[in-house]
């Protein structure tokens, strides 16, 4: 029954477009959008844009992920690391990272680099925060149990500390993926000459609201897909939580 | 041969609060000792020290040989199946077969592949006991390991621990609130109070012991715990 109201909304939208209440230069009709989507798919434009944007998210995520996980491990596992790393990271995270765009443009120019940097910044913080918190939440009782069983410090980290940080880290991963897409969308507004952002901006210049909507729908589908993938991962990795 | 457990003037304080106040204790190889005492008197604290988990102490605490402990809480790794939790301390390739045998002994043969969070309190406690037993330690520390068990399972676990003790002869320190349990299993019963060992009972009854044979001595142990059996009965 939950599909009734969305379908009704789309029908209403189509009705508004057909009757001229909603002019196409404000918002194209659902049918036009579907038709443009078909064309964009057929001539390969959408696929090209898609691959470029996906690549940006992937590499930005990779860079941010490595930084976030490395810092999170160091400050989670060592007192010194925490003392040195945690205060500056906690201060920086209060900055909305999207506000860094002007600096990133000054530092990295207007090519691919600022886009990757923006995604990386959006990813690194949630991963760091949740990995760090997850490690710190480890039940000391379990660590003690492993100690008495003859486990060395490294073995205790591998067999007890890191596994207990996994649930919280997965929460961080989901947040990080959400921020990654958001950062991409914002980043692609910077002088993009390829990718979904370019497709959308280009369409805007020609008042092609249908193409703009197609781009937005693809953004949304990408976000939903990665979120579903993480959920799947959670279900597999956190099987032991089923009570 | 040196005693596996040797404490001289052991003191332990948490801030201003002294929990253990001069404990002298020797446990001989293969000796079975039970430790009684009211809640909060420092029994678990003593066991943690013996397990090497707390080194901020005064006095001398020497424990030699392989130690294994069943904590008051089961402390199983929730992301490892039950048999892997038992195999955890083995560092051996045939861990699974040993774990399965141990599960048989604690009467949980069907739970090898269960996740710890799905176990009942008593089941988790038995897995924890099995994990401590499979290591065949020289010093076995048991912190109320039968607390969450029904009377029947408890009896079976008594036999299991006694059996294992008879076979491998570890020095055992068993914390319990059950005087009968102490009398059934131990060579020596200690009563801890106000941070000191205030009473020691040697139990010379022949094994295997039966409930009836311990009744007489029970009255005296209970008296040391401050229980007057005449009025309590
Ligand atoms: N880490 C700690 N910090 C401060 N106080 C502690 C700590 N650990 C134990 N205590 C205190 O030491 C006392 C003894 O605790 P312990 O756990 O050894 O009691 P116990 O004899 O095992 O009791 P029970 O029979 O209820 O298990 C308690 O009063 C407890 O509050
Ligand atoms: Mg206790």
mmCIF file of C-alpha atoms in Angstrom, chain B residues 102-108 126 129 133 145-146 149-164 167 181 184-185 211:
data_model
loop_
_atom_site.group_PDB
_atom_site.id
_atom_site.type_symbol
_atom_site.label_atom_id
_atom_site.label_comp_id
_atom_site.label_asym_id
_atom_site.label_seq_id
_atom_site.Cartn_x
_atom_site.Cartn_y
_atom_site.Cartn_z
ATOM 1 C CA UNK B 102 34.455 -30.224 25.714
ATOM 2 C CA UNK B 103 30.959 -29.176 24.638
ATOM 3 C CA UNK B 104 29.836 -32.753 25.052
ATOM 4 C CA UNK B 105 31.215 -32.695 28.575
ATOM 5 C CA UNK B 106 29.391 -29.510 29.544
ATOM 6 C CA UNK B 107 26.242 -31.021 28.049
ATOM 7 C CA UNK B 108 25.942 -28.640 25.102
ATOM 8 C CA UNK B 126 29.100 -23.629 30.693
ATOM 9 C CA UNK B 129 33.751 -23.185 31.867
ATOM 10 C CA UNK B 133 38.936 -26.475 31.215
ATOM 11 C CA UNK B 145 31.045 -20.952 37.585
ATOM 12 C CA UNK B 146 27.797 -22.701 38.508
ATOM 13 C CA UNK B 149 22.718 -23.346 36.596
ATOM 14 C CA UNK B 150 19.738 -25.431 37.635
ATOM 15 C CA UNK B 151 20.321 -28.008 40.372
ATOM 16 C CA UNK B 152 20.654 -30.947 37.992
ATOM 17 C CA UNK B 153 23.100 -29.343 35.575
ATOM 18 C CA UNK B 154 25.016 -27.987 38.516
ATOM 19 C CA UNK B 155 25.477 -31.520 39.810
ATOM 20 C CA UNK B 156 26.722 -32.657 36.424
ATOM 21 C CA UNK B 157 29.186 -29.754 36.314
ATOM 22 C CA UNK B 158 30.453 -30.667 39.792
ATOM 23 C CA UNK B 159 31.261 -34.128 38.495
ATOM 24 C CA UNK B 160 32.886 -32.698 35.397
ATOM 25 C CA UNK B 161 35.166 -30.368 37.336
ATOM 26 C CA UNK B 162 36.014 -33.040 39.871
ATOM 27 C CA UNK B 163 36.762 -35.528 37.078
ATOM 28 C CA UNK B 164 38.989 -33.136 35.250
ATOM 29 C CA UNK B 167 42.785 -36.490 35.821
ATOM 30 C CA UNK B 181 29.315 -27.202 46.817
ATOM 31 C CA UNK B 184 31.562 -31.612 48.073
ATOM 32 C CA UNK B 185 34.521 -30.497 45.985
ATOM 33 C CA UNK B 211 25.481 -34.707 50.189
#
